[in-house]
Coordinates of C-alpha atoms in Angstrom, one line a residue:
M582 CA -124.7 58.4 46.0
D583 CA -125.3 57.0 42.5
Q584 CA -124.5 60.2 40.8
R585 CA -121.3 60.7 42.7
R586 CA -120.1 57.1 42.0
L587 CA -120.9 57.5 38.3
I588 CA -119.1 60.7 38.1
L589 CA -116.1 59.2 39.8
L590 CA -116.1 56.3 37.4
L591 CA -116.3 58.8 34.5
V592 CA -113.3 60.7 35.9
F593 CA -111.2 57.5 36.0
S594 CA -112.3 56.6 32.5
L595 CA -111.5 60.1 31.3
S596 CA -108.0 60.0 32.7
L597 CA -107.3 56.7 30.9
V598 CA -108.6 58.1 27.6
M599 CA -106.5 61.2 28.1
L600 CA -103.4 59.1 28.7
W601 CA -104.1 57.0 25.6
D602 CA -105.0 59.9 23.4
G603 CA -102.1 62.0 24.6
W604 CA -99.7 59.2 23.9
I605 CA -100.9 58.8 20.4
K606 CA -101.3 62.5 19.5
H607 CA -99.0 64.6 21.7
N608 CA -96.3 64.5 19.1
Q609 CA -98.6 65.7 16.3
P610 CA -97.0 68.9 14.9
A611 CA -99.0 72.1 14.8
A612 CA -99.2 73.8 11.5
P613 CA -96.4 76.3 11.5
A614 CA -96.8 80.0 10.7
P615 CA -95.6 80.8 7.2
V616 CA -92.0 82.0 7.1
A617 CA -91.1 84.4 4.3
A618 CA -88.1 83.6 2.2
A619 CA -85.2 85.9 2.9
A620 CA -82.3 86.8 0.6
N621 CA -78.9 85.4 1.7
S622 CA -76.2 87.6 3.0
G623 CA -74.1 87.3 -0.1
G624 CA -76.8 88.4 -2.5
A625 CA -77.0 85.0 -4.2
S626 CA -80.3 83.1 -3.8
V627 CA -80.3 80.0 -1.6
P628 CA -80.8 76.9 -3.8
T629 CA -84.0 75.0 -3.5
P630 CA -84.0 71.4 -2.3
S631 CA -84.1 70.4 -6.0
A632 CA -80.6 71.8 -6.3
L633 CA -79.5 68.8 -4.2
A634 CA -80.7 66.4 -6.9
A635 CA -77.2 65.6 -8.1
P636 CA -75.6 64.7 -4.7
G637 CA -78.8 63.1 -3.4
A638 CA -80.0 61.0 -6.3
S639 CA -77.7 58.1 -5.5
A640 CA -78.5 58.0 -1.8
L641 CA -78.5 54.5 -0.4
P642 CA -81.9 52.8 -0.8
A643 CA -83.4 51.1 2.2
T644 CA -83.2 47.7 0.6
A645 CA -79.6 47.9 -0.4
A646 CA -76.8 46.3 1.5
A647 CA -74.5 48.4 3.6
S648 CA -72.0 50.4 1.7
A649 CA -68.9 48.5 0.7
A650 CA -66.7 51.6 1.2
P651 CA -64.1 51.2 3.8
T652 CA -64.6 52.9 7.2
V653 CA -62.4 54.2 10.0
R654 CA -63.4 53.9 13.6
V655 CA -63.2 56.8 16.0
V656 CA -63.2 56.1 19.7
T657 CA -63.8 58.7 22.4
D658 CA -64.9 58.4 26.0
L659 CA -68.5 58.7 25.0
M660 CA -68.8 57.1 21.5
R661 CA -67.6 54.7 18.9
A662 CA -68.2 56.1 15.5
D663 CA -67.5 54.5 12.1
V664 CA -66.8 57.1 9.4
S665 CA -67.1 55.9 5.8
A666 CA -64.8 56.9 3.0
E667 CA -67.9 57.5 1.0
G668 CA -68.6 61.2 1.7
G669 CA -67.0 61.0 5.2
S670 CA -70.5 60.1 6.5
I671 CA -70.9 58.8 10.0
V672 CA -72.6 55.5 9.2
R673 CA -72.5 53.9 12.6
L674 CA -72.3 55.4 16.1
E675 CA -72.5 53.6 19.4
L676 CA -73.1 55.5 22.7
V677 CA -70.9 53.7 25.2
K678 CA -72.5 55.3 28.3
H679 CA -76.0 54.3 27.3
K680 CA -76.5 50.6 27.0
S681 CA -78.5 48.7 24.4
T682 CA -82.0 47.8 25.3
A683 CA -81.6 44.2 24.2
D684 CA -78.0 43.7 25.4
H685 CA -76.7 45.7 28.3
E686 CA -73.1 44.6 27.5
R687 CA -73.2 46.8 24.4
G688 CA -73.6 50.5 23.9
F689 CA -76.8 51.9 22.4
L690 CA -76.6 52.0 18.6
L691 CA -77.9 55.3 17.3
F692 CA -76.4 55.7 13.8
D693 CA -76.8 52.3 12.1
N694 CA -75.5 50.9 8.8
G695 CA -78.2 48.2 8.5
E696 CA -77.9 46.2 11.7
V697 CA -81.4 47.3 12.7
H698 CA -82.0 50.6 10.9
R699 CA -80.5 52.7 8.2
Y700 CA -79.4 56.0 9.9
S701 CA -76.5 58.2 9.1
A702 CA -75.2 61.8 9.2
E703 CA -74.1 63.0 5.8
S704 CA -72.7 66.3 4.4
G705 CA -71.3 67.6 1.2
L706 CA -70.7 70.6 -1.1
I707 CA -72.7 71.7 -4.1
G708 CA -70.8 73.3 -6.9
T709 CA -68.3 72.6 -9.8
D710 CA -65.4 70.4 -8.7
L711 CA -66.7 70.2 -5.1
P712 CA -67.2 66.8 -3.3
N713 CA -70.6 65.6 -2.1
H714 CA -71.6 62.8 0.2
R715 CA -71.0 60.2 -2.5
T716 CA -67.4 61.3 -3.1
V717 CA -64.8 58.8 -1.9
F718 CA -62.4 60.4 0.5
A719 CA -59.0 59.1 1.6
L720 CA -59.1 57.8 5.2
P721 CA -56.3 57.7 7.8
E722 CA -55.0 54.3 8.6
G723 CA -56.0 52.4 11.7
E724 CA -58.4 53.1 14.6
Q725 CA -58.4 56.6 15.8
V726 CA -58.5 56.6 19.6
M727 CA -58.7 59.7 21.9
K728 CA -55.7 59.2 24.2
D729 CA -55.5 60.0 27.9
G730 CA -54.8 63.7 28.4
E731 CA -56.2 64.7 25.0
D732 CA -59.4 66.8 24.9
T733 CA -60.0 66.6 21.1
L734 CA -59.5 64.2 18.3
V735 CA -59.4 65.5 14.7
L736 CA -60.1 63.2 11.8
R737 CA -58.8 64.5 8.5
L738 CA -60.4 63.2 5.2
E739 CA -58.9 64.2 1.9
A740 CA -61.1 64.5 -1.2
P741 CA -59.6 63.9 -4.7
E742 CA -58.3 67.1 -6.1
Q743 CA -60.5 68.3 -9.0
N744 CA -59.1 70.9 -11.5
G745 CA -56.9 72.4 -8.8
V746 CA -59.6 72.5 -6.1
K747 CA -58.6 70.7 -3.0
V748 CA -61.1 69.9 -0.2
T749 CA -60.4 68.5 3.2
K750 CA -63.1 67.4 5.6
L751 CA -62.3 67.8 9.2
M752 CA -64.3 66.1 12.0
T753 CA -63.4 67.2 15.5
F754 CA -64.5 65.0 18.4
H755 CA -64.4 66.3 22.0
R756 CA -63.9 64.6 25.3
G757 CA -67.0 64.5 27.5
S758 CA -69.2 65.9 24.7
Y759 CA -71.6 64.5 22.1
L760 CA -70.8 67.4 19.8
V761 CA -68.8 66.9 16.6
N762 CA -67.5 69.8 14.6
V763 CA -67.6 69.2 10.8
D764 CA -65.6 71.6 8.7
Y765 CA -64.7 71.8 5.1
E766 CA -61.4 73.5 4.1
I767 CA -61.5 74.5 0.4
A768 CA -58.2 75.5 -1.3
N769 CA -58.8 77.0 -4.7
G770 CA -55.9 76.5 -7.1
S771 CA -58.0 76.4 -10.2
G772 CA -57.4 80.0 -11.4
E773 CA -61.1 80.7 -11.4
P774 CA -63.4 81.8 -8.5
V775 CA -65.2 78.9 -6.7
S776 CA -68.6 79.3 -5.3
G777 CA -71.2 76.9 -4.0
H778 CA -73.2 75.7 -1.0
A779 CA -72.7 73.2 1.8
Y780 CA -75.4 70.8 2.9
F781 CA -75.7 68.8 6.1
Q782 CA -78.4 66.2 6.3
L783 CA -79.6 63.3 8.4
T784 CA -80.8 60.2 6.5
R785 CA -82.9 57.6 8.1
D786 CA -85.4 54.9 7.4
G787 CA -89.0 55.5 8.3
E788 CA -89.3 52.8 10.9
P789 CA -89.9 53.6 14.5
A790 CA -86.8 53.6 16.7
E791 CA -88.0 52.0 19.9
Q792 CA -91.2 50.6 21.3
V793 CA -92.5 51.7 24.6
Q794 CA -93.9 48.8 26.6
A795 CA -97.3 50.4 27.2
F796 CA -100.0 49.0 24.9
G797 CA -97.4 48.4 22.2
V798 CA -97.5 52.1 21.2
T799 CA -94.4 53.8 19.7
T800 CA -93.1 57.2 20.5
F801 CA -92.4 59.8 17.8
T802 CA -89.6 59.2 15.4
G803 CA -88.8 61.7 12.7
P804 CA -87.4 65.0 11.6
A805 CA -87.8 68.2 13.6
F806 CA -86.9 71.8 12.8
Y807 CA -86.4 74.9 14.9
T808 CA -86.2 78.6 14.0
D809 CA -86.6 81.6 16.3
A810 CA -89.6 82.7 14.2
A811 CA -91.4 79.4 13.7
K812 CA -90.2 77.7 16.9
F813 CA -90.2 73.9 17.2
Q814 CA -91.8 71.9 14.4
K815 CA -92.0 68.1 14.1
V816 CA -92.6 66.4 10.7
H817 CA -93.8 62.8 10.2
F818 CA -92.3 60.6 7.6
E819 CA -95.7 60.0 6.1
E820 CA -96.1 63.8 5.6
I821 CA -92.8 63.9 3.7
A822 CA -93.8 61.0 1.5
E823 CA -97.1 62.6 0.7
G824 CA -95.6 66.1 0.1
K825 CA -97.6 67.6 3.0
A826 CA -94.7 68.4 5.4
K827 CA -95.0 71.9 6.8
F828 CA -92.0 73.6 8.4
A829 CA -90.0 76.8 8.1
K830 CA -88.0 76.7 4.8
T831 CA -85.6 79.6 5.2
A832 CA -84.3 81.5 8.2
P833 CA -81.1 83.2 9.5
D834 CA -81.0 80.8 12.5
G835 CA -82.2 77.4 13.6
W836 CA -81.3 73.7 13.3
V837 CA -82.6 70.4 11.9
A838 CA -82.8 67.2 14.0
M839 CA -83.8 63.6 13.8
V840 CA -85.8 62.8 16.9
Q841 CA -86.5 59.4 18.5
H842 CA -87.4 58.2 22.0
Y843 CA -84.6 59.3 24.4
F844 CA -82.0 60.2 21.7
V845 CA -81.5 62.9 19.0
S846 CA -79.1 63.9 16.3
A847 CA -79.0 67.5 15.1
W848 CA -77.1 69.7 12.7
L849 CA -76.5 73.1 14.4
P850 CA -75.2 75.8 12.0
E851 CA -74.0 79.1 13.4
V852 CA -76.6 81.8 13.9
G853 CA -76.6 84.7 11.4
V854 CA -76.0 82.7 8.3
E855 CA -79.1 82.5 6.0
R856 CA -80.1 78.9 5.5
E857 CA -82.7 76.7 3.8
F858 CA -84.2 73.6 5.4
F859 CA -85.4 70.6 3.5
A860 CA -87.0 67.2 4.1
R861 CA -87.6 64.7 1.3
K862 CA -87.9 61.0 0.5
V863 CA -84.7 60.0 -1.2
A864 CA -85.2 56.3 -1.8
N865 CA -87.4 53.3 -0.8
G866 CA -88.1 53.8 2.9
L867 CA -85.3 56.4 3.3
Y868 CA -85.8 60.0 4.2
S869 CA -83.4 63.0 4.5
A870 CA -83.8 66.1 6.5
G871 CA -81.2 68.8 6.4
V872 CA -80.0 72.3 5.9
I873 CA -78.2 74.2 3.1
L874 CA -75.7 76.9 3.8
P875 CA -74.0 79.4 1.4
V876 CA -70.3 79.2 0.9
D877 CA -68.7 82.5 0.2
A878 CA -67.0 82.8 -3.2
I879 CA -63.3 81.8 -3.0
A880 CA -60.9 83.7 -5.2
P881 CA -58.1 81.9 -7.1
D882 CA -55.2 80.9 -4.9
A883 CA -57.3 81.6 -1.8
S884 CA -59.1 79.3 0.7
G885 CA -62.5 79.2 2.2
T886 CA -64.5 77.2 4.8
A887 CA -67.9 75.7 5.4
E888 CA -68.9 74.4 8.8
S889 CA -71.6 73.1 11.1
R890 CA -71.8 71.3 14.4
L891 CA -73.4 67.9 14.9
Y892 CA -75.0 66.8 18.1
V893 CA -75.6 63.1 18.4
G894 CA -76.6 61.7 21.8
P895 CA -79.1 61.5 24.6
Q896 CA -81.9 64.1 25.2
E897 CA -80.3 65.4 28.5
Q898 CA -82.4 68.5 29.0
D899 CA -80.0 70.5 31.2
K900 CA -77.2 70.1 28.6
L901 CA -79.3 70.5 25.4
Q902 CA -80.5 74.0 26.4
D903 CA -76.9 75.2 26.6
I904 CA -75.9 73.8 23.3
A905 CA -78.4 75.6 21.0
P906 CA -81.5 77.7 21.4
G907 CA -84.6 75.4 21.5
L908 CA -82.7 72.1 21.4
D909 CA -84.1 71.1 24.7
L910 CA -87.6 71.1 23.1
V911 CA -86.9 67.7 21.5
V912 CA -87.9 66.4 24.9
D913 CA -91.6 67.0 24.2
Y914 CA -94.1 66.7 27.0
G915 CA -97.0 67.8 24.8
W916 CA -99.8 70.1 26.0
L917 CA -98.8 69.6 29.6
T918 CA -95.3 70.9 29.3
V919 CA -96.1 73.9 31.6
I920 CA -96.6 71.4 34.4
A921 CA -94.2 68.6 33.3
A922 CA -91.2 70.8 33.0
P923 CA -91.3 72.1 36.6
L924 CA -91.9 68.5 37.8
F925 CA -88.8 67.3 36.0
W926 CA -86.8 70.1 37.5
V927 CA -87.9 69.1 41.0
L928 CA -87.1 65.4 40.2
S929 CA -83.7 66.4 39.0
W930 CA -83.1 68.5 42.1
L931 CA -84.0 65.6 44.3
H932 CA -81.9 63.2 42.3
D933 CA -78.9 65.5 42.7
M934 CA -79.3 65.2 46.5
L935 CA -80.2 61.5 46.7
G936 CA -78.3 60.0 43.7
N937 CA -81.2 57.7 42.9
W938 CA -84.2 58.4 40.6
G939 CA -86.4 55.9 42.4
W940 CA -86.1 57.7 45.7
A941 CA -86.6 61.0 43.9
I942 CA -89.9 59.7 42.5
I943 CA -91.0 58.7 45.9
L944 CA -90.1 62.1 47.4
V945 CA -91.8 64.0 44.6
T946 CA -94.9 61.9 45.2
V947 CA -94.9 62.9 48.8
M948 CA -94.4 66.5 47.9
L949 CA -97.4 66.4 45.5
K950 CA -99.5 64.7 48.1
L951 CA -98.7 67.5 50.6
L952 CA -99.5 70.1 47.9
F953 CA -102.9 68.6 47.3
F954 CA -103.5 67.7 50.9
P955 CA -106.4 70.1 51.5
L956 CA -108.2 68.9 48.3
S957 CA -107.6 65.3 49.2
A958 CA -108.8 65.9 52.8
A959 CA -112.0 67.5 51.5
S960 CA -112.6 64.5 49.2
Y961 CA -112.0 61.9 51.9
K962 CA -114.2 63.8 54.4
S963 CA -117.0 63.6 51.9
M964 CA -116.4 59.9 51.3
A965 CA -116.3 59.3 55.1
K966 CA -119.5 61.1 55.7
M967 CA -121.1 59.1 52.8
R968 CA -119.8 56.0 54.4
V969 CA -121.4 56.9 57.8
L970 CA -124.7 57.5 56.0
G971 CA -124.5 54.1 54.4
P972 CA -127.1 52.4 56.6
R973 CA -129.6 55.3 56.1
M974 CA -129.0 55.2 52.4
Q975 CA -129.8 51.5 52.4
R976 CA -133.0 52.1 54.3
M977 CA -134.0 54.7 51.7
K978 CA -133.4 52.2 49.0
E979 CA -135.7 49.8 50.7
L980 CA -138.4 52.4 51.3
Y981 CA -138.3 54.1 47.9
G982 CA -136.6 51.6 45.7
D983 CA -139.5 51.6 43.2
D984 CA -139.8 55.3 43.1
K985 CA -136.6 56.7 41.7
A986 CA -137.7 60.4 41.8
K987 CA -138.8 60.1 45.5
M988 CA -135.5 58.4 46.4
Q989 CA -133.5 61.1 44.6
Q990 CA -135.4 63.8 46.5
E991 CA -134.9 62.2 49.8
M992 CA -131.1 61.7 49.1
M993 CA -130.7 65.4 48.3
N994 CA -132.6 66.3 51.5
L995 CA -130.2 64.1 53.4
Y996 CA -127.2 65.7 51.8
R997 CA -128.5 69.2 52.7
T998 CA -129.2 68.1 56.3
E999 CA -125.8 66.5 56.8
K1000 CA -124.0 69.3 54.8
I1001 CA -122.5 66.9 52.3
N1002 CA -121.5 67.8 48.8
P1003 CA -122.0 64.7 46.7
L1004 CA -119.4 66.1 44.2
G1005 CA -116.9 66.8 46.9
G1006 CA -115.0 63.6 46.2
C1007 CA -114.8 64.2 42.5
L1008 CA -113.7 67.8 42.0
P1009 CA -110.3 67.4 43.8
I1010 CA -109.6 64.4 41.5
L1011 CA -110.4 66.5 38.5
V1012 CA -107.9 69.2 39.6
Q1013 CA -105.1 66.6 40.1
I1014 CA -105.5 64.7 36.9
P1015 CA -103.4 67.1 34.8
V1016 CA -100.5 66.8 37.3
F1017 CA -100.7 63.0 37.2
I1018 CA -100.6 62.9 33.4
A1019 CA -97.8 65.4 33.3
L1020 CA -95.8 63.2 35.7
Y1021 CA -96.6 60.3 33.4
W1022 CA -94.9 62.0 30.5
V1023 CA -91.9 63.0 32.6
L1024 CA -91.3 59.5 33.7
L1025 CA -91.9 58.1 30.2
G1026 CA -90.0 60.6 28.1
S1027 CA -86.9 61.5 30.2
V1028 CA -83.7 59.7 29.1
E1029 CA -82.4 60.2 32.6
M1030 CA -84.9 57.5 33.7
R1031 CA -83.7 55.1 31.0
Q1032 CA -82.0 52.1 32.7
A1033 CA -81.9 54.0 36.0
P1034 CA -82.1 51.5 38.9
W1035 CA -84.0 52.0 42.1
L1036 CA -83.3 49.0 44.3
G1037 CA -83.4 45.2 44.3
W1038 CA -85.2 43.9 41.2
I1039 CA -86.0 47.3 39.7
Q1040 CA -82.9 48.0 37.6
D1041 CA -84.6 50.1 35.0
L1042 CA -87.3 52.6 36.0
S1043 CA -88.2 53.2 32.3
A1044 CA -89.1 49.5 31.7
K1045 CA -91.8 47.3 33.1
D1046 CA -91.4 45.6 36.4
P1047 CA -89.7 42.2 35.4
Y1048 CA -91.6 40.3 38.1
F1049 CA -94.8 42.4 38.2
I1050 CA -94.4 43.0 41.9
L1051 CA -95.2 46.7 41.9
P1052 CA -98.3 46.4 39.7
V1053 CA -99.6 43.7 42.1
I1054 CA -99.0 45.9 45.1
M1055 CA -100.7 48.8 43.3
G1056 CA -103.7 46.6 42.6
A1057 CA -103.9 45.6 46.3
S1058 CA -103.6 49.2 47.4
M1059 CA -106.5 50.1 45.1
L1060 CA -108.6 47.3 46.5
I1061 CA -107.9 48.6 50.0
Q1062 CA -109.0 52.1 48.9
M1063 CA -112.2 50.7 47.5
K1064 CA -112.9 49.0 50.8
L1065 CA -112.5 52.4 52.6
N1066 CA -115.0 54.0 50.3
P1067 CA -118.8 53.9 50.9
T1068 CA -120.4 50.9 49.3
P1069 CA -122.7 51.9 46.4
P1070 CA -126.3 50.9 47.0
D1071 CA -126.6 49.6 43.4
P1072 CA -125.1 46.0 43.4
L1073 CA -124.1 46.3 39.7
Q1074 CA -122.3 49.6 40.4
A1075 CA -120.6 48.0 43.3
K1076 CA -119.3 45.2 41.2
V1077 CA -118.0 47.6 38.6
M1078 CA -116.1 49.6 41.2
M1079 CA -114.6 46.5 42.7
A1080 CA -113.4 45.4 39.3
M1081 CA -111.4 48.5 38.8
P1082 CA -108.3 47.4 40.8
I1083 CA -108.2 44.3 38.6
V1084 CA -108.4 46.3 35.4
F1085 CA -105.8 48.8 36.5
T1086 CA -103.5 46.1 37.7
F1087 CA -103.6 44.4 34.3
M1088 CA -103.0 47.8 32.5
F1089 CA -100.0 48.7 34.8
L1090 CA -98.3 45.3 34.2
W1091 CA -96.6 46.9 31.1
F1092 CA -96.2 50.5 32.4
P1093 CA -92.7 51.8 33.2
S1094 CA -91.9 50.7 36.8
G1095 CA -91.1 54.3 37.7
L1096 CA -94.7 55.3 36.9
V1097 CA -96.1 52.3 38.8
L1098 CA -93.8 53.2 41.8
Y1099 CA -95.4 56.7 41.8
W1100 CA -98.9 55.2 41.8
V1101 CA -98.1 52.7 44.6
V1102 CA -96.6 55.5 46.9
N1103 CA -99.5 57.8 46.1
N1104 CA -102.0 55.0 46.9
I1105 CA -100.3 54.2 50.2
L1106 CA -100.3 57.8 51.3
S1107 CA -104.0 58.2 50.2
I1108 CA -104.9 55.1 52.2
A1109 CA -103.3 56.5 55.3
Q1110 CA -104.9 59.9 54.9
Q1111 CA -108.3 58.4 54.1
W1112 CA -108.2 55.9 56.9
Q1113 CA -107.3 58.6 59.4
I1114 CA -110.1 61.0 58.2
T1115 CA -112.7 58.1 58.1
R1116 CA -111.8 57.1 61.6
M1117 CA -112.1 60.6 62.9
I1118 CA -115.5 61.1 61.2
E1119 CA -116.9 57.8 62.4
S1120 CA -115.6 58.5 66.0
A1121 CA -117.2 61.9 66.0
K1122 CA -120.5 60.4 64.7
A1123 CA -120.4 57.7 67.3
G1124 CA -119.7 60.3 70.1
S1125 CA -122.6 62.4 69.0
K1126 CA -125.2 59.6 69.5
P1127 CA -127.3 59.8 72.6
A1128 CA -126.4 57.3 75.3

């Protein structure tokens, strides 16, 4: 009995440690495989990040005030974007369908010009007479609003003509989409060939984006790179500052992103164009991650283009995987992705039928309970048999309390006689722990759960219960479970076990309410199953006694 209880306690402790450790470390990037530098398709070498020194040297420092350059606002059905005359950078972007955490009357602010963070999407050209992201462009007058019946809105920005070279930056916004096409039209009237490179970068401060209300820990915020050869690679700001960042530097495919909890921005160049990726610290507290693309040489009196797509929006998995290869990997469930991804698929399927994520969580909990029913039944049968043997165990303690070796021997003999496996209650729990933790990451990391209501007082399944009702119910259900279990003969061990509901209740006060909902439903189903099995075992035992 003592061994079994101690092992069960260790299992619970291990699960908590795994949750904590996984939350801290699951976003740590693995060292990528080296990627060999490849020659670009035009025969010219791709410039190293140092080639960006000229356009990047005057990047806005983190301590500076917001740029005084004028901006023009672009309004679509999904976003409000402020585009600066300086470089045509998107310096502020509000997602109107996703509300601010602090103020649900406002849209979520992703790109930010200093209100909370410094975060923008920048681009430019490298070469003689070509504009960079510090060049002042001419803006159209007035707010640019996508009208009813229009599927696209094109913002045209004109750079000052330099020695006959005229550059226009076109930004195309689409209805119902978080994608923005960014194109440069280069008209060469200089009489000499024009060649160069285009760069597209995301510049951000190194501060965490959003705190998760679980132990005050923050989710991963930082750059990420993807290529077909090196796959998905995350880079921490500290690694960039220390010159230790590891990621694929050149490839004929792939993208660069800036990842934060629930949301992402990413430059998505076309596949087949040789590119170089870079990440660097550009000013006090500011970091840039981006990609450099070649621009084909443009003959006199001819025109050329440079282009890329920009995604800026929520991490909606079903949509990201259709936009670019590997983009759905920004939703990172860590080492349990192989379990978490199917769980999310089932949750999404249930949500499509029910229209409510809370009921989907309840149904997936029921499905998991049915899946593990045989294991749970074995566990509860073992506990019920141990409960029936409680009086005999107590008598053993009274007889052999001073002789631990003898007591242990008699307990093992009793287990063999009654055909009880003392580990039977622990092994099923060990098998289920990875599933529980995987569901934890799904509930915590899916933007679909963000501000998703269930019913009544639960209006955001990704946030804590505002009145702590679910955590209290969960604690009560754990207490009932403890009462159904056999009482440990050791008084100290019994007190430790009875304290667990209090400890768990305190911990779950700040957990996302969707996760607490899962635990409450799982506990209620477990209580029903355990009560039924215990009643059957005790009835059978009572019926077998001689009259």
